Short mmCIF file of C-alpha atoms in Angstrom, two decimals:
data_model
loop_
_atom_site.label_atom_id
_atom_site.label_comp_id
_atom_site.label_asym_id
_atom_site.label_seq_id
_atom_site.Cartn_x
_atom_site.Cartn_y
_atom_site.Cartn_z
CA UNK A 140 16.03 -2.05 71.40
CA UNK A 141 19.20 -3.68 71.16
CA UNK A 142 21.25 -3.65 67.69
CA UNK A 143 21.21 -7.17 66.19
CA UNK A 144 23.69 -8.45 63.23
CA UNK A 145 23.56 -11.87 62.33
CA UNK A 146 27.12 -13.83 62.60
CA UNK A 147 28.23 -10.78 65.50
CA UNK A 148 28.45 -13.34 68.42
CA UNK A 149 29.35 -16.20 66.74
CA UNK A 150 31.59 -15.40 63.91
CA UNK A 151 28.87 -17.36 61.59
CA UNK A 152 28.33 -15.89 58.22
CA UNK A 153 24.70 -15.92 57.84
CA UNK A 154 24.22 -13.54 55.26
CA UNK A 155 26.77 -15.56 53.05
CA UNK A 156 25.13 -18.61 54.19
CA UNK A 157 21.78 -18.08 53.01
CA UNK A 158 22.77 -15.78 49.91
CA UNK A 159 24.42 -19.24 48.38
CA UNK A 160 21.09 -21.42 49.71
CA UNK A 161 19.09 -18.94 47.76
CA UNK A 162 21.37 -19.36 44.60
CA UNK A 163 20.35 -23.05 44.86
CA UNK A 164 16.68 -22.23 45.65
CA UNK A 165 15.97 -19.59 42.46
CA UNK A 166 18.34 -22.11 39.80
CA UNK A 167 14.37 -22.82 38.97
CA UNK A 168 13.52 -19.17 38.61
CA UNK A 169 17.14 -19.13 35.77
CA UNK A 170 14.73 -22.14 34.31
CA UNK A 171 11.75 -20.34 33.63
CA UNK A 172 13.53 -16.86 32.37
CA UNK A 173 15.64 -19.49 29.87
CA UNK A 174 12.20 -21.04 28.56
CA UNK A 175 11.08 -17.41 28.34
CA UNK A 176 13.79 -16.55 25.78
CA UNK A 177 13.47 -19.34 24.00
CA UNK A 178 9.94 -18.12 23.78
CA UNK A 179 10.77 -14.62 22.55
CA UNK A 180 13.31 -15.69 20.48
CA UNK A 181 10.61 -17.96 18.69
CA UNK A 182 7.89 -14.95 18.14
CA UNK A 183 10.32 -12.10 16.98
CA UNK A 184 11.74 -15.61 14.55
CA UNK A 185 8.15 -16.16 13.21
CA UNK A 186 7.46 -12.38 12.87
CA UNK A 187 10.45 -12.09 10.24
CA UNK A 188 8.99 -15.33 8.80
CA UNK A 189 5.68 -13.76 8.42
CA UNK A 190 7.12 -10.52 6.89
CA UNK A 191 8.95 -12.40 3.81
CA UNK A 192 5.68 -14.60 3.52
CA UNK A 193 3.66 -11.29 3.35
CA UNK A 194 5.78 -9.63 1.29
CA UNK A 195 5.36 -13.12 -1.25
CA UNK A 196 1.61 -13.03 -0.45
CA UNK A 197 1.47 -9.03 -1.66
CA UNK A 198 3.79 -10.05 -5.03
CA UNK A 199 1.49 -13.18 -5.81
CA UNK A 200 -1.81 -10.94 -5.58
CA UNK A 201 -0.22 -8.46 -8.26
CA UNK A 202 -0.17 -10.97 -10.86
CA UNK A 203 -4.06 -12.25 -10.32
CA UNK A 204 -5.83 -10.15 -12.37
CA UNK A 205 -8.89 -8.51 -11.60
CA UNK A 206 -12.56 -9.92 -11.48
CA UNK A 207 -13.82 -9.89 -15.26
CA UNK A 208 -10.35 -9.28 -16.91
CA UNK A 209 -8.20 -11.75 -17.99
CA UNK A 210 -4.47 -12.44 -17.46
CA UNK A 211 -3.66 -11.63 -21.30
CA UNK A 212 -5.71 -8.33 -20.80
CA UNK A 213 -3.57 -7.63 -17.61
CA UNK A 214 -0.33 -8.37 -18.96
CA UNK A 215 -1.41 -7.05 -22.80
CA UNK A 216 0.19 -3.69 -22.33
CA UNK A 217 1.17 -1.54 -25.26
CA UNK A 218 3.52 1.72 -25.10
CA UNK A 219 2.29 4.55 -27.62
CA UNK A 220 4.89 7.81 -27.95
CA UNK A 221 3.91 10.64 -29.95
CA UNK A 222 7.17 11.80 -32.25
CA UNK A 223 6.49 15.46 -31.37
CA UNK A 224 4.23 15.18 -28.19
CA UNK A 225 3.52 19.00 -28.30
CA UNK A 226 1.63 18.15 -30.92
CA UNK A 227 -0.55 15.28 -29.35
CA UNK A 228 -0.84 12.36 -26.72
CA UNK A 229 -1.89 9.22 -27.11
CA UNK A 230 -3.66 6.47 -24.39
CA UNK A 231 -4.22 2.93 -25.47
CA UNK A 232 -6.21 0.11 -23.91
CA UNK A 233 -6.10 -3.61 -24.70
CA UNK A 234 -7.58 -3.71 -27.56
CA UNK A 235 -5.28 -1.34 -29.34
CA UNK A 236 -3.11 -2.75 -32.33
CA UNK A 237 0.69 -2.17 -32.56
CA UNK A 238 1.12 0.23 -34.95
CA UNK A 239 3.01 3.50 -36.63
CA UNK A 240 0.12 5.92 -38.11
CA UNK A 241 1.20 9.40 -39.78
CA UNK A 242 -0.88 11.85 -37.57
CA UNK A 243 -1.94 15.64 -39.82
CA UNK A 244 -3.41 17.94 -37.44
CA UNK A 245 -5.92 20.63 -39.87
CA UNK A 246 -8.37 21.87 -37.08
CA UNK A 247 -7.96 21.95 -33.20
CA UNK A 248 -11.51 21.93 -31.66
CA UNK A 249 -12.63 25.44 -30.04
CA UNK A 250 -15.16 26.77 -27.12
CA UNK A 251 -18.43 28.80 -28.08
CA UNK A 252 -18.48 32.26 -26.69
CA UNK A 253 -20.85 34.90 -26.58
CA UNK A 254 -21.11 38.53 -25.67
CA UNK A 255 -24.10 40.66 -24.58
CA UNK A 256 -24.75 43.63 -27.25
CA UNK A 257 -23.76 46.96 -26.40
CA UNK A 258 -26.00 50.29 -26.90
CA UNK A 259 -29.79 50.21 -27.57
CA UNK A 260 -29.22 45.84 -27.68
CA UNK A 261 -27.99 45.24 -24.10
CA UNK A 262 -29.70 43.58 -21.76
CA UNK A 263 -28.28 45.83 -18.86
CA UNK A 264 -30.88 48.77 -19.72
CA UNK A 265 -32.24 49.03 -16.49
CA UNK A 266 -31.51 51.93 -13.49
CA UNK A 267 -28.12 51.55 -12.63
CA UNK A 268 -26.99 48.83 -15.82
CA UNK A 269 -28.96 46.28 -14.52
CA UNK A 270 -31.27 43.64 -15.93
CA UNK A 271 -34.88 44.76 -15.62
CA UNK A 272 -36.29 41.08 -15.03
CA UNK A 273 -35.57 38.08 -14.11
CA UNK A 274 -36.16 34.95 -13.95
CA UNK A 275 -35.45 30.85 -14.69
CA UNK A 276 -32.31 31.31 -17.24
CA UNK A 277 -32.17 27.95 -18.64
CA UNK A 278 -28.64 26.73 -20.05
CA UNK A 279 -27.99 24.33 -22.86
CA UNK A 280 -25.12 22.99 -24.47
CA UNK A 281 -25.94 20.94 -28.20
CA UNK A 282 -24.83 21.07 -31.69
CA UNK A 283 -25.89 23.13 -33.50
CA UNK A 284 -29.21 22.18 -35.19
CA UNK A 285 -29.19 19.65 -32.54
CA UNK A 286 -32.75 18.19 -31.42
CA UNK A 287 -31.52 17.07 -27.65
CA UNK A 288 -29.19 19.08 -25.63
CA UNK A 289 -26.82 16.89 -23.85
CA UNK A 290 -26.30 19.18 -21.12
CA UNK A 291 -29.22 21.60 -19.58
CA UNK A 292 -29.42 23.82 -16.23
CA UNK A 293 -32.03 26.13 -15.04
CA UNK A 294 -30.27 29.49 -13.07
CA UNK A 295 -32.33 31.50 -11.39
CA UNK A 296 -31.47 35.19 -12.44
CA UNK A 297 -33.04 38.21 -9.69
CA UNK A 298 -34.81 40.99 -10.81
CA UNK A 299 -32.56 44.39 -11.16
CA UNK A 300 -29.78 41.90 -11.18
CA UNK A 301 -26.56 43.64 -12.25
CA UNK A 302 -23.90 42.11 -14.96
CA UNK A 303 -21.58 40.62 -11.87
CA UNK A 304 -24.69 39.24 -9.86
CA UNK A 305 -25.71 37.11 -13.96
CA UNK A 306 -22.06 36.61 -13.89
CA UNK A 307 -21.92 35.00 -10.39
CA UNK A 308 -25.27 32.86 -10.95
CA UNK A 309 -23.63 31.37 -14.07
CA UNK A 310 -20.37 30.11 -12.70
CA UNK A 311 -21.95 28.43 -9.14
CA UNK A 312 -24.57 26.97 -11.48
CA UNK A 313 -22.17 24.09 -12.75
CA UNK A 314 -23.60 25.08 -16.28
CA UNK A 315 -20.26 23.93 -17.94
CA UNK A 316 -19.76 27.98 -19.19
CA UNK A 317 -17.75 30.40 -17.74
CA UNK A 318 -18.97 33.64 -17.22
CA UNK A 319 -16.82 36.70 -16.82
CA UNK A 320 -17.70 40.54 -16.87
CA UNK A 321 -15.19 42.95 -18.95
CA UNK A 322 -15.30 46.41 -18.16
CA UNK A 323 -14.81 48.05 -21.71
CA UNK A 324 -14.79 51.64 -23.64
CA UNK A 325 -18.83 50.46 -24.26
CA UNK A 326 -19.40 49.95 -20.43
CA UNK A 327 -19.73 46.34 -19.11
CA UNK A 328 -20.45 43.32 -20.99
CA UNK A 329 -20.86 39.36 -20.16
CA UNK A 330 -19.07 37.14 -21.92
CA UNK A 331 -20.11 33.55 -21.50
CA UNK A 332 -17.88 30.84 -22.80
CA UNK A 333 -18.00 27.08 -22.88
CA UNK A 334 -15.45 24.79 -20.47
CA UNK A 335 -15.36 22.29 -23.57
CA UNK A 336 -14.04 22.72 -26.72
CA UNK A 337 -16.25 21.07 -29.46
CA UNK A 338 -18.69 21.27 -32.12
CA UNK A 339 -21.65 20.25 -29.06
CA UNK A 340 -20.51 23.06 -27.04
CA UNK A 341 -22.46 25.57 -28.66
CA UNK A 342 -24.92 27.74 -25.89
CA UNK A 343 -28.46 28.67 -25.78
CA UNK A 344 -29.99 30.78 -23.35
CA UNK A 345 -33.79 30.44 -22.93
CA UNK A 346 -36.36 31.72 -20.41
CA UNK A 347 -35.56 35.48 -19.94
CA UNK A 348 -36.27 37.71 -22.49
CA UNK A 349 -33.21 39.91 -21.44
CA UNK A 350 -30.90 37.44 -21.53
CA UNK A 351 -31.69 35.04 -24.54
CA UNK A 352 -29.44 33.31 -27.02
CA UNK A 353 -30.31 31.02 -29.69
CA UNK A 354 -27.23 29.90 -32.27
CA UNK A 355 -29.13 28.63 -35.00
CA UNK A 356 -31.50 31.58 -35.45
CA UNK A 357 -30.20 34.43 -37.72
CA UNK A 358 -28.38 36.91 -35.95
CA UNK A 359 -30.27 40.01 -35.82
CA UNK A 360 -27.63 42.83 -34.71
CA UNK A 361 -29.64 45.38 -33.41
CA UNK A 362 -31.87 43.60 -30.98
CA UNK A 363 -30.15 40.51 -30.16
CA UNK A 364 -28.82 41.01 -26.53
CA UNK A 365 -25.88 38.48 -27.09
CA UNK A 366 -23.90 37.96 -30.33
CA UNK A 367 -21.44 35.53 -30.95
CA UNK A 368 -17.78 36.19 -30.51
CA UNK A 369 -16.67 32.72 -31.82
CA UNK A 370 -18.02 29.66 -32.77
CA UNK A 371 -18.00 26.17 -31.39
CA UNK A 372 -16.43 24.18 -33.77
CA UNK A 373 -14.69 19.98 -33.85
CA UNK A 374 -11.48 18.89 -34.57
CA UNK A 375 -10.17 17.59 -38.13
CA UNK A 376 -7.25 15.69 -38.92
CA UNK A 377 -5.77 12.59 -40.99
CA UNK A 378 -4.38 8.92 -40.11
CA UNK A 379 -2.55 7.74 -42.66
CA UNK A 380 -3.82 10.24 -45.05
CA UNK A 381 -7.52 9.52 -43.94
CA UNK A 382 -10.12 12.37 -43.15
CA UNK A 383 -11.31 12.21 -39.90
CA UNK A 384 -13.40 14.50 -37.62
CA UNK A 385 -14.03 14.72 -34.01
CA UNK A 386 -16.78 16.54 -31.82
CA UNK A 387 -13.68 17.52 -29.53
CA UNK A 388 -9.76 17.64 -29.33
CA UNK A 389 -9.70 13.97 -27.86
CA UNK A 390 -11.13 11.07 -29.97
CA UNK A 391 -11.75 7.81 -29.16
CA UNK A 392 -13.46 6.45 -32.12
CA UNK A 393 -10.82 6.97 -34.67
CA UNK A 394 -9.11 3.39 -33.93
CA UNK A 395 -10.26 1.13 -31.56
CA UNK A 396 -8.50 0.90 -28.18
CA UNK A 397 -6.84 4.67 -29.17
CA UNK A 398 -7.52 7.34 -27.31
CA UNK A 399 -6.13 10.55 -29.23
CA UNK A 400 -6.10 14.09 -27.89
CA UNK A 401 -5.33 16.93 -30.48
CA UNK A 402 -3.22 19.39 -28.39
CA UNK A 403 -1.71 22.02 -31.24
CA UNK A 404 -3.17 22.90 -34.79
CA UNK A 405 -1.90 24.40 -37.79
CA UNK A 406 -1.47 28.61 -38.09
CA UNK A 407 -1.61 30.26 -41.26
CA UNK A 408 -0.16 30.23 -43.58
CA UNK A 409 0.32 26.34 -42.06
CA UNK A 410 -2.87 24.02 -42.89
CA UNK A 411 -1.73 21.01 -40.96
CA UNK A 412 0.87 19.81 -38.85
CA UNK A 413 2.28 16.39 -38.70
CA UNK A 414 3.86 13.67 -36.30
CA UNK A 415 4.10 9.91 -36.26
CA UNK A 416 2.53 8.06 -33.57
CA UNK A 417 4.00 4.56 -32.83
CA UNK A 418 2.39 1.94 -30.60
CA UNK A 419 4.63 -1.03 -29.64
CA UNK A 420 3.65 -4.01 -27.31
CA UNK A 421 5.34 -4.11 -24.06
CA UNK A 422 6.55 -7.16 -22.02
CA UNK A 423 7.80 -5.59 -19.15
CA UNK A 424 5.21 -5.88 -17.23
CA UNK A 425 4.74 -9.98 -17.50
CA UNK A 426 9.01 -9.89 -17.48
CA UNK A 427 9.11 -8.03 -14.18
CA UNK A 428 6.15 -9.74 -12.79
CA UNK A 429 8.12 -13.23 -12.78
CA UNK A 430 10.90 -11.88 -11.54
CA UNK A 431 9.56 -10.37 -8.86
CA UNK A 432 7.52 -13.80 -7.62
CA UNK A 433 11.11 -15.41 -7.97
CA UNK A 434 12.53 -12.74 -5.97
CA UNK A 435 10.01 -12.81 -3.38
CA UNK A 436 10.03 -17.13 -3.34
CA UNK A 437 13.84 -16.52 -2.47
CA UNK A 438 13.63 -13.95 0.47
CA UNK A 439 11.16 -16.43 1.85
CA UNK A 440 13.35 -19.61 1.01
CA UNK A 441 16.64 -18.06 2.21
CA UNK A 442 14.60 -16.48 5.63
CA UNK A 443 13.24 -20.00 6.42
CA UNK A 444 16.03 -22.07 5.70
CA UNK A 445 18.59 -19.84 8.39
CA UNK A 446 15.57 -19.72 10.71
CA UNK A 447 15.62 -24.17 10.57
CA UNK A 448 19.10 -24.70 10.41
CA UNK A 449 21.44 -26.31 12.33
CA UNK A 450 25.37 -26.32 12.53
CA UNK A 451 27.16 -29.55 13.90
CA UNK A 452 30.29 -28.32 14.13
CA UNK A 453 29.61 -25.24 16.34
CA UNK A 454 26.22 -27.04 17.86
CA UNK A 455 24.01 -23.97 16.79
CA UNK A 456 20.58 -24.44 15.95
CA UNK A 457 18.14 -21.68 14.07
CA UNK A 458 15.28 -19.91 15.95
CA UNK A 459 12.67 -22.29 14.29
CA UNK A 460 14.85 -24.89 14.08
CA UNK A 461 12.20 -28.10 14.57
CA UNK A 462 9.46 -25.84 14.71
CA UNK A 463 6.01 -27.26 12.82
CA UNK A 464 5.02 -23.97 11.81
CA UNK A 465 7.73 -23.50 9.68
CA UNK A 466 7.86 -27.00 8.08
CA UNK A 467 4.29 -26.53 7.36
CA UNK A 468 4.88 -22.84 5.75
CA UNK A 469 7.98 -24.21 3.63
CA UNK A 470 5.76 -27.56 2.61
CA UNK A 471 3.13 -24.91 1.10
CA UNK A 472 5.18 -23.10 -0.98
CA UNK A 473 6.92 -26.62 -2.13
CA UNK A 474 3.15 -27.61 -3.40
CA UNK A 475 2.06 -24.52 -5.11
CA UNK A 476 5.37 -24.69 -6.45
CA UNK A 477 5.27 -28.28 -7.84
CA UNK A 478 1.35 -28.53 -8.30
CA UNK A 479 0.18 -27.63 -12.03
CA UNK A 480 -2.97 -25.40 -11.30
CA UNK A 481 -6.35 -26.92 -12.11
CA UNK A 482 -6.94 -24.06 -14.71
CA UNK A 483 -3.20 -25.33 -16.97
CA UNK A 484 -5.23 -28.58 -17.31
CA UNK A 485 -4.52 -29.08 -21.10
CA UNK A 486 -2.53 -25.52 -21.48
CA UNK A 487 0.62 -25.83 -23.68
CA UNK A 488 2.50 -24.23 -20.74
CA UNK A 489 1.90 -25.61 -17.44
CA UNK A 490 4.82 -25.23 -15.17
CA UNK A 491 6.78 -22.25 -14.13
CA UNK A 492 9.93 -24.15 -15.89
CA UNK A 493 7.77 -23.86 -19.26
CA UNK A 494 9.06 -20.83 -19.28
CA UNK A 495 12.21 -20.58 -17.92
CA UNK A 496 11.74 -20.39 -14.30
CA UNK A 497 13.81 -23.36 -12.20
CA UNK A 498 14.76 -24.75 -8.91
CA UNK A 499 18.29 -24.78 -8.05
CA UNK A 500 19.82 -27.11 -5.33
CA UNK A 501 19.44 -24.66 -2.30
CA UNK A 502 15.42 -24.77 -3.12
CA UNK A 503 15.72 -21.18 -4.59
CA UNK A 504 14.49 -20.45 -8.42
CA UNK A 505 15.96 -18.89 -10.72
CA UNK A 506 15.08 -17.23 -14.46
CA UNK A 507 16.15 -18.28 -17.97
CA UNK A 508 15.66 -14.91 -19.49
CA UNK A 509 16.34 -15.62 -22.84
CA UNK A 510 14.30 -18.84 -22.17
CA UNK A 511 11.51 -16.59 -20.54
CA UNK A 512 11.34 -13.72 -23.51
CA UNK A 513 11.28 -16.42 -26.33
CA UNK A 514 8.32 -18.24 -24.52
CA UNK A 515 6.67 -14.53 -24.30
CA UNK A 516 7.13 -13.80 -27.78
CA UNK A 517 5.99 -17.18 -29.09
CA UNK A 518 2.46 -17.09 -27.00
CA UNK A 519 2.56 -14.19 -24.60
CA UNK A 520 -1.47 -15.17 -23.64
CA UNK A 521 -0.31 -18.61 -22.56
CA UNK A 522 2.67 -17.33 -20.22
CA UNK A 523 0.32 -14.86 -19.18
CA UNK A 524 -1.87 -17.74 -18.02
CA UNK A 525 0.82 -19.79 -16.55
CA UNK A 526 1.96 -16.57 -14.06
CA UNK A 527 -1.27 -15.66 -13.35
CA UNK A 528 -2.03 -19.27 -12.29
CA UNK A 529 0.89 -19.24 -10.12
CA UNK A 530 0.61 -16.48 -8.54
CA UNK A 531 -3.25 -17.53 -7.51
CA UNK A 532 -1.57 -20.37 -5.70
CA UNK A 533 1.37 -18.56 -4.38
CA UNK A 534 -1.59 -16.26 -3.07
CA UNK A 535 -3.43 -18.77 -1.37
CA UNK A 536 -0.50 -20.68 -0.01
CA UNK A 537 0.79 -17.20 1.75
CA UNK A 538 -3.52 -16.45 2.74
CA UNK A 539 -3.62 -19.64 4.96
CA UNK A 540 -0.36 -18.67 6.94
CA UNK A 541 -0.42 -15.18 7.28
CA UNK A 542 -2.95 -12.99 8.40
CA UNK A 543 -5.23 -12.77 11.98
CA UNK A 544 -6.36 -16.00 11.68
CA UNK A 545 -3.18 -17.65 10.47
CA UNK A 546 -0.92 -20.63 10.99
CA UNK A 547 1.90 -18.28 12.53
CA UNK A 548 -0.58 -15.76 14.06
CA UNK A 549 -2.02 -18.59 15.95
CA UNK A 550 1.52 -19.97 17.07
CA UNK A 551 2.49 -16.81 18.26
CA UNK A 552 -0.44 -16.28 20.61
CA UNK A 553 0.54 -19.55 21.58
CA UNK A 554 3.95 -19.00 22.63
CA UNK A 555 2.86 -15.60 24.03
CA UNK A 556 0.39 -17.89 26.34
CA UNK A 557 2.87 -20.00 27.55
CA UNK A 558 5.30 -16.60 28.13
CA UNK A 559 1.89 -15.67 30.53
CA UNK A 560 2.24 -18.75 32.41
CA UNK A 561 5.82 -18.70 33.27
CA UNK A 562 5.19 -15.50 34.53
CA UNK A 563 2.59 -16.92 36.56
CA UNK A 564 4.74 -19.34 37.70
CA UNK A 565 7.76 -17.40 38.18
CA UNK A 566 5.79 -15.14 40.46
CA UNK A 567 4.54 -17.73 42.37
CA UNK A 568 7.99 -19.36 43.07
CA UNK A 569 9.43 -15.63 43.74
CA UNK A 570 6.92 -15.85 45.99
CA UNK A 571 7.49 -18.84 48.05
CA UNK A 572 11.41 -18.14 47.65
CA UNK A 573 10.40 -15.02 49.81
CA UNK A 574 9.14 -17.30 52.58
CA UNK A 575 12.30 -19.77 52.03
CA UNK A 576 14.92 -16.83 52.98
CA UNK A 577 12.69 -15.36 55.73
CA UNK A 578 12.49 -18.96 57.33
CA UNK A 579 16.39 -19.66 56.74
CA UNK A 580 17.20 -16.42 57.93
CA UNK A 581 15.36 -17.04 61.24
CA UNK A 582 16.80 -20.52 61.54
CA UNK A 583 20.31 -19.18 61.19
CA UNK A 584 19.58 -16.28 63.23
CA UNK A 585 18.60 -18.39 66.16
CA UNK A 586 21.70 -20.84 65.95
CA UNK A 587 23.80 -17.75 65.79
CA UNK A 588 22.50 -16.66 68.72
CA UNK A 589 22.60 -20.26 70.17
CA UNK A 590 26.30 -20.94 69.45
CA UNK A 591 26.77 -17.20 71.17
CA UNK A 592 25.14 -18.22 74.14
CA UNK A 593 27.36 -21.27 73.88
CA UNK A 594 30.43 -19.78 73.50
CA UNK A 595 29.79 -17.57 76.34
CA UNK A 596 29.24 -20.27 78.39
CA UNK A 597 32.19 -22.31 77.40
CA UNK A 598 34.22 -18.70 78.25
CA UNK A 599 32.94 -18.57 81.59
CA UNK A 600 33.20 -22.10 82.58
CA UNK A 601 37.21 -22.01 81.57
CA UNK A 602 37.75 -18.65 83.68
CA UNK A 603 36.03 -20.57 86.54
CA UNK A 604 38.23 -23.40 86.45
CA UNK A 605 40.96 -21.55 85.74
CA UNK A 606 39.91 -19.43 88.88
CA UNK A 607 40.31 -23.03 91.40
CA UNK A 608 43.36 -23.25 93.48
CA UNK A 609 45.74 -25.90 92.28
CA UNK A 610 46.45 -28.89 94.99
CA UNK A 611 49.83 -31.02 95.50
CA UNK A 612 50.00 -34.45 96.14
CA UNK A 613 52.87 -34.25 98.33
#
């Protein structure tokens, strides 16, 4: 087959001739990959727009408080300190009342423990130190003299069962004891001791002979298989110079909304010690909350307002620049933020500027926070009200743009559609472009070869007449 190169006969540039008439051909190709990135450039635009509206949506949810509380409950908080927290801690709720109380520790609460009897007493008198029967040991913890055990389990104990075998039936039972064997100069013994310290801690041990336990009965030394190695006992100290007694080391009942755990007591010759509790309301929480809608309303209102701008002088326009979805995102916020909620109706604060929280001339807000903690001190339940409110509509101004089924989810599987169909489109011109520069090629191909045959021609007729004898007129 002979060697063909376009242009080789004929001096015509084919390739160079059809690479420019494809230039022209694919300028609608350079169309479609322009719409493309002005496509792109509109989703990665309206996924930063959705991350400063989520981040808004997430700050407006903190300050709704939860189903069945209200907003002065959520924003109520108090800080207690203990002046010498070795001493003891303190947890408050809601209904706790500022306060400084005097704190006099006299009596820590303490765990009941018991000890099988050793000699002709112990229950380990079978072969071997073991129990001789078994059975259902049934557990109780109660006060003592108490009528109603507030804590009962039934262990089943083997026959011949030695003192680690109890031990090990105790401790998987969930009994609330603790069961341990110790190895002394009188051989083995179980000592059983109560997880709790408290004056309803106190064990009894029913069900097997061998192994029983009774604290109110009067100890009988000789043929008791347990004795007591100390007694369950409360806690006692004073507030403010009052008596007061718990069943454990933490107390709740003492003042309402207190919760008070007794960590150290007194040693002898000590009979108490003493520390100051202090509990002081604390605004931070309402303080920081506003701020951090404000900040959050700013990141959105500085994001939006470069993503819709536009510069004459250099002709530049943002990403979202015209786009609906924004206008529509930036005309929520502008309602919740000039709308007084339905539940202010009649409230003696009912704007965010009620208490110190403005609009300045770029649309961003800013805090008055000497305006904002005088407003908190006066009625800290009504500014509580007026951020919570706020924040609700923040909340479901952010819900109805954000999300799966949200305004700028569903523009972005919009745009993301119409990204599909260029490529469609651009596939189907690349395509038929194909078929253009096959068919020019041929064309030019053929008056290549044409204008060769041609020129060959024209070369042989001028030898031949250059070949013909030349006649004189003479």
């Amino acid at each position: 087959m002979a060697i063909s190169s376009p242009g080789l006969g004929s001096n015509l540039d084919v390739n160079s001739i059809v690479s420019q008439l494809m230039s022209l051909e694919q300028r609608p190709l350079t169309v479609l990959a322009q719409k493309e990135a002005g496509f792109q450039a509109k989703i990665s635009a309206l996924g930063s727009l959705q991350g400063v509206i989520s981040a808004l949506q997430n700050t407006s949810a903190s300050l709704v408080p939860a189903s069945g509380t209200t907003a002065t409950e959520k924003f109520s908080v108090l800080r207690a300190t203990v002046t010498d927290p070795t001493i003891a801690s303190i947890t408050t709720s809601s209904s706790a009342v500022a306060g400084t109380y005097t704190l006099e520790v006299n009596q820590l609460a303490k765990q009941h423990s018991i000890v099988t009897a050793t000699g002709a007493a112990t229950p380990f008198s079978g072969t071997g130190n073991t129990l001789p029967l078994g059975g259902t040991l049934t557990l109780s913890l109660d006060a003592l003299g108490g009528s109603s055990a507030h804590s009962t389990t039934d262990i089943t104990i083997a026959d011949g069962a030695s003192p680690e075998a109890v031990r090990d039936a105790i401790n998987g039972a969930g009994a609330g004891v603790s069961a341990v064997v110790i190895n002394g100069t009188a051989g083995k013994q179980l000592v059983l001791t109560s997880n709790t310290a408290g004056s309803n801690q106190f064990i009894t041990l029913s069900g097997i002979a061998g192994l029983s336990y009774d604290p109110n009965a009067a100890p009988q030394p000789l043929t008791d298989p347990f004795v007591q190695s100390q007694a369950a006992q409360g806690s006692s100290f004073k507030l403010n110079g009052i008596a007061v007694e718990g069943v454990t080391n933490s107390v709740t009942t003492a003042i309402d909304g207190i919760t008070l755990t007794l960590l150290k007591g007194p040693e002898a010759p000590l009979t108490a010690l003493s520390t100051t509790l202090t509990i002081s309301k604390d605004n931070s929480s309402l303080t920081a909350g506003v701020n951090a809608l404000v900040k959050a309303f700013n990141d959105f209102q500085g994001t939006a307002s470069s993503l819709g701008s536009y510069d004459a002088a250099s002709k530049r326009a943002g990403a979202l620049n015209g786009e609906s979805t924004l206008r529509s995102a930036q005309n929520a916020f502008r309602t919740a933020l000039g709308t007084i909620p339905s539940e202010l109706s009649g409230a003696s604060l009912q704007t965010l500027s009620d208490i110190g929280v403005s609009v300045q001339k770029d649309g961003r807000l800013s805090v008055d926070s000497a305006k904002l903690s005088t407003a908190i001190s006066a009625d800290l339940s009504a500014v509580a009200n007026v951020v919570a409110a706020y924040g609700s509509a923040f909340k479901t101004a952010a819900d109805g743009l954000v999300g799966a089924s949200g305004l700028i989810a569903a523009r972005s599987q919009g745009l993301s559609s119409s990204i599909q169909g260029l490529g469609k489109q651009s596939d189907a011109i690349s395509a038929r472009l194909t078929q253009i520069e096959a068919r020019y090629r041929r064309q030019f191909t053929s008056l290549d070869v044409l204008i060769s045959g041609m020129t060959k021609t024209s070369t042989f007729l001028q030898q031949q007449l250059a070949a013909l004898p030349t006649f004189s007129s003479r």
